[in-house]
């Protein structure tokens, strides 16, 4: 049996769990041999390619060993089982000593289902499957077809989390460790550079898609500059999908797939070296509005921000124009619900006269209606009308029936009229739900570099009923104007991102930024 000593960066409970996991694997293997393999048609362990057998070759990484290992990584049918066998026999640690630090290593993230080593093997398997055309997503199929260096992709997938070894943030550590592994393997040139890139940037697409405003051209430009060319974008798309699927269902929901696809499409257009993809899109949107609305289009074009025109489909813009056509009453609310970009998600647009705290009011009414907010685009027209779009879903992923919409509209209107106390109602509703997970820390990051003239607040906290309402109420109390809000849920953890400005329309800096960080963190803790 391969021994598993305590690993760096682990507390005693995790060290014990690691040892128990290693022994459980041995028990499972023996039980399988004794019970399962006696059944007719049962599969035996896959044969180990001769160059990878113990004692084969002149050294750990001869050319024959390297080619055999790459053949295992790129095999979507039996590669994962071969890697598991190599691991159980101790051969994988002999080939890659760095594997010892991640072997059976537990992960505290609530959305990760597997220890680090199992996650790496499954990610490599998933990437190999996508590269052989076994993807149910047409964009992923297209990405796979445009990849010429498949070895780089499976190596990047296999090593992407190799830095989770208790030595600090796993991405820079993993990049350093992967560089050493690739050098020892004899992987050189473009393949080594691309594999290192995939390890270094494996979080780029998912984090940007979920946490940043994709209608902001500077966000797409930054991603394009970090990716560099279209083939590396395709490689990163494959690894992102394989990584998320190997993590668990909460990491690759239909909604997150749609966000990543949207980001990839925008970056791909930019990398085609068009002079100004956003400018071309804006011109197309304006032409379509003028053709359909006639002279009324000019009024609408003057009222809404450029980013909204670029990032919104023409059909939706036409409906927004109709919602804004008539003057609004002081407490009047107009809503439009339709199917969202992903299965089980509904896009809800709310039009109302803008006022301080409106985001909190809408979020509170949605929470009372039993609707989870996946994302939100919060904008205000130049004449003071809120045009806010929320992507919402029921906790069970079912349809949002008309009774639920009526309840939401009624609660929202009554809250705007001051006839109900949303805070009290939400606190009462929380009593019927389990408390938030105390093991998940609250973290608030204040970023003034992500968007010019705007402060980005990124809040990570345990999920609870009405969390977005509490955060928006805190921002309202700080007299901050929320320009965009994005919400992402990872099991019991939520990451909410707000693009905010102060009352004078400026970013938050200095001592005020620290005060905002502290008070928002208090709101997140409840």
CSV table of N, CA, C and O in Angstrom, one decimal, residues 151-193:
chain,number,residue,atom,x,y,z
A,151,UNK,N,-1.8,17.9,-26.8
A,151,UNK,CA,-1.0,17.6,-25.7
A,151,UNK,C,-0.9,18.7,-24.7
A,151,UNK,O,-1.0,18.5,-23.4
A,152,UNK,N,-0.9,19.9,-25.2
A,152,UNK,CA,-0.8,21.1,-24.3
A,152,UNK,C,-2.1,21.2,-23.4
A,152,UNK,O,-2.1,21.5,-22.2
A,153,UNK,N,-3.2,20.9,-24.1
A,153,UNK,CA,-4.5,21.0,-23.4
A,153,UNK,C,-4.6,20.0,-22.3
A,153,UNK,O,-5.0,20.3,-21.1
A,154,UNK,N,-4.3,18.7,-22.6
A,154,UNK,CA,-4.5,17.7,-21.5
A,154,UNK,C,-3.4,17.9,-20.4
A,154,UNK,O,-3.7,17.6,-19.2
A,155,UNK,N,-2.3,18.4,-20.8
A,155,UNK,CA,-1.3,18.6,-19.7
A,155,UNK,C,-1.7,19.8,-18.8
A,155,UNK,O,-1.6,19.7,-17.6
A,156,UNK,N,-2.2,20.8,-19.5
A,156,UNK,CA,-2.7,22.0,-18.7
A,156,UNK,C,-3.9,21.5,-17.8
A,156,UNK,O,-4.0,22.0,-16.6
A,157,UNK,N,-4.8,20.7,-18.3
A,157,UNK,CA,-5.9,20.2,-17.5
A,157,UNK,C,-5.4,19.3,-16.3
A,157,UNK,O,-5.9,19.5,-15.2
A,158,UNK,N,-4.4,18.5,-16.6
A,158,UNK,CA,-3.9,17.6,-15.6
A,158,UNK,C,-3.2,18.3,-14.5
A,158,UNK,O,-3.2,17.8,-13.3
A,159,UNK,N,-2.6,19.4,-14.8
A,159,UNK,CA,-1.7,20.1,-13.8
A,159,UNK,C,-2.4,21.4,-13.3
A,159,UNK,O,-1.8,22.1,-12.5
A,160,UNK,N,-3.6,21.7,-13.7
A,160,UNK,CA,-4.1,23.1,-13.4
A,160,UNK,C,-4.2,23.4,-11.9
A,160,UNK,O,-4.1,24.6,-11.5
A,161,UNK,N,-4.5,22.4,-11.1
A,161,UNK,CA,-4.6,22.7,-9.6
A,161,UNK,C,-3.5,22.0,-8.9
A,161,UNK,O,-3.6,21.8,-7.7
A,162,UNK,N,-2.4,21.8,-9.5
A,162,UNK,CA,-1.2,21.1,-8.9
A,162,UNK,C,-0.7,22.0,-7.8
A,162,UNK,O,0.1,21.5,-6.9
A,163,UNK,N,-1.0,23.3,-7.8
A,163,UNK,CA,-0.5,24.2,-6.7
A,163,UNK,C,-1.3,24.2,-5.4
A,163,UNK,O,-1.0,24.9,-4.5
A,164,UNK,N,-2.4,23.3,-5.3
A,164,UNK,CA,-3.1,23.2,-4.1
A,164,UNK,C,-2.3,22.3,-3.1
A,164,UNK,O,-2.7,21.1,-2.9
A,165,UNK,N,-1.3,22.8,-2.6
A,165,UNK,CA,-0.3,22.0,-1.8
A,165,UNK,C,0.0,22.7,-0.4
A,165,UNK,O,1.0,22.4,0.2
A,166,UNK,N,-0.8,23.7,0.0
A,166,UNK,CA,-0.6,24.4,1.2
A,166,UNK,C,0.5,25.3,1.3
A,166,UNK,O,1.0,25.6,2.4
A,167,UNK,N,0.9,25.9,0.2
A,167,UNK,CA,2.1,26.8,0.1
A,167,UNK,C,1.6,28.3,-0.2
A,167,UNK,O,2.5,29.1,-0.6
A,168,UNK,N,0.3,28.5,-0.3
A,168,UNK,CA,-0.2,29.8,-0.6
A,168,UNK,C,-1.2,29.7,-1.8
A,168,UNK,O,-1.6,28.6,-2.1
A,169,UNK,N,-1.5,30.9,-2.4
A,169,UNK,CA,-2.5,30.9,-3.5
A,169,UNK,C,-2.1,29.9,-4.6
A,169,UNK,O,-1.0,29.8,-5.0
A,170,UNK,N,-3.0,29.0,-5.0
A,170,UNK,CA,-2.7,27.8,-5.8
A,170,UNK,C,-2.3,28.2,-7.2
A,170,UNK,O,-1.6,27.4,-7.8
A,171,UNK,N,-2.7,29.3,-7.8
A,171,UNK,CA,-2.4,29.6,-9.2
A,171,UNK,C,-0.9,29.9,-9.4
A,171,UNK,O,-0.3,29.3,-10.2
A,172,UNK,N,-0.3,30.9,-8.6
A,172,UNK,CA,1.1,31.1,-8.8
A,172,UNK,C,1.9,29.9,-8.4
A,172,UNK,O,2.9,29.6,-9.0
A,173,UNK,N,1.5,29.3,-7.3
A,173,UNK,CA,2.3,28.1,-6.9
A,173,UNK,C,2.2,27.0,-7.9
A,173,UNK,O,3.2,26.4,-8.3
A,174,UNK,N,1.0,26.8,-8.5
A,174,UNK,CA,0.8,25.8,-9.5
A,174,UNK,C,1.6,26.1,-10.8
A,174,UNK,O,2.1,25.2,-11.4
A,175,UNK,N,1.7,27.4,-11.2
A,175,UNK,CA,2.4,27.7,-12.3
A,175,UNK,C,3.9,27.3,-12.2
A,175,UNK,O,4.5,26.8,-13.1
A,176,UNK,N,4.4,27.6,-11.0
A,176,UNK,CA,5.8,27.3,-10.7
A,176,UNK,C,6.0,25.7,-10.7
A,176,UNK,O,7.0,25.2,-11.3
A,177,UNK,N,5.1,25.0,-10.0
A,177,UNK,CA,5.2,23.6,-9.9
A,177,UNK,C,5.1,22.9,-11.3
A,177,UNK,O,5.8,22.0,-11.7
A,178,UNK,N,4.1,23.4,-12.1
A,178,UNK,CA,3.9,22.9,-13.4
A,178,UNK,C,5.1,23.1,-14.3
A,178,UNK,O,5.4,22.2,-15.1
A,179,UNK,N,5.7,24.2,-14.2
A,179,UNK,CA,6.9,24.5,-15.0
A,179,UNK,C,8.0,23.5,-14.7
A,179,UNK,O,8.6,22.9,-15.6
A,180,UNK,N,8.2,23.1,-13.4
A,180,UNK,CA,9.2,22.1,-13.1
A,180,UNK,C,8.8,20.7,-13.6
A,180,UNK,O,9.6,20.0,-14.1
A,181,UNK,N,7.5,20.4,-13.5
A,181,UNK,CA,7.1,19.1,-14.0
A,181,UNK,C,7.2,19.0,-15.5
A,181,UNK,O,7.8,18.0,-16.0
A,182,UNK,N,6.9,20.0,-16.2
A,182,UNK,CA,7.0,20.0,-17.7
A,182,UNK,C,8.4,19.9,-18.1
A,182,UNK,O,8.8,19.1,-19.0
A,183,UNK,N,9.3,20.6,-17.4
A,183,UNK,CA,10.7,20.5,-17.7
A,183,UNK,C,11.3,19.1,-17.5
A,183,UNK,O,12.0,18.6,-18.3
A,184,UNK,N,10.9,18.5,-16.4
A,184,UNK,CA,11.4,17.1,-16.1
A,184,UNK,C,10.9,16.1,-17.1
A,184,UNK,O,11.5,15.2,-17.4
A,185,UNK,N,9.6,16.3,-17.6
A,185,UNK,CA,9.1,15.4,-18.6
A,185,UNK,C,9.7,15.6,-19.9
A,185,UNK,O,9.6,14.7,-20.8
A,186,UNK,N,10.4,16.7,-20.1
A,186,UNK,CA,11.0,16.9,-21.4
A,186,UNK,C,10.0,17.6,-22.4
A,186,UNK,O,10.2,17.6,-23.6
A,187,UNK,N,9.0,18.2,-21.9
A,187,UNK,CA,8.0,19.0,-22.7
A,187,UNK,C,8.6,20.4,-22.9
A,187,UNK,O,8.9,21.1,-22.0
A,188,UNK,N,8.8,20.8,-24.2
A,188,UNK,CA,9.5,22.0,-24.5
A,188,UNK,C,8.7,22.8,-25.5
A,188,UNK,O,7.7,22.4,-26.0
A,189,UNK,N,9.2,24.0,-25.8
A,189,UNK,CA,8.7,24.8,-26.9
A,189,UNK,C,7.3,25.3,-26.6
A,189,UNK,O,6.9,25.6,-25.5
A,190,UNK,N,6.5,25.4,-27.7
A,190,UNK,CA,5.1,25.9,-27.7
A,190,UNK,C,4.2,25.1,-26.8
A,190,UNK,O,3.4,25.6,-26.0
A,191,UNK,N,4.4,23.8,-26.8
A,191,UNK,CA,3.6,22.9,-25.9
A,191,UNK,C,3.8,23.2,-24.4
A,191,UNK,O,2.8,23.4,-23.7
A,192,UNK,N,5.0,23.4,-24.0
A,192,UNK,CA,5.3,23.8,-22.6
A,192,UNK,C,4.7,25.1,-22.3
A,192,UNK,O,4.1,25.3,-21.2
A,193,UNK,N,4.9,26.1,-23.2
A,193,UNK,CA,4.4,27.5,-22.9
A,193,UNK,C,2.9,27.5,-22.8
A,193,UNK,O,2.3,28.1,-22.0
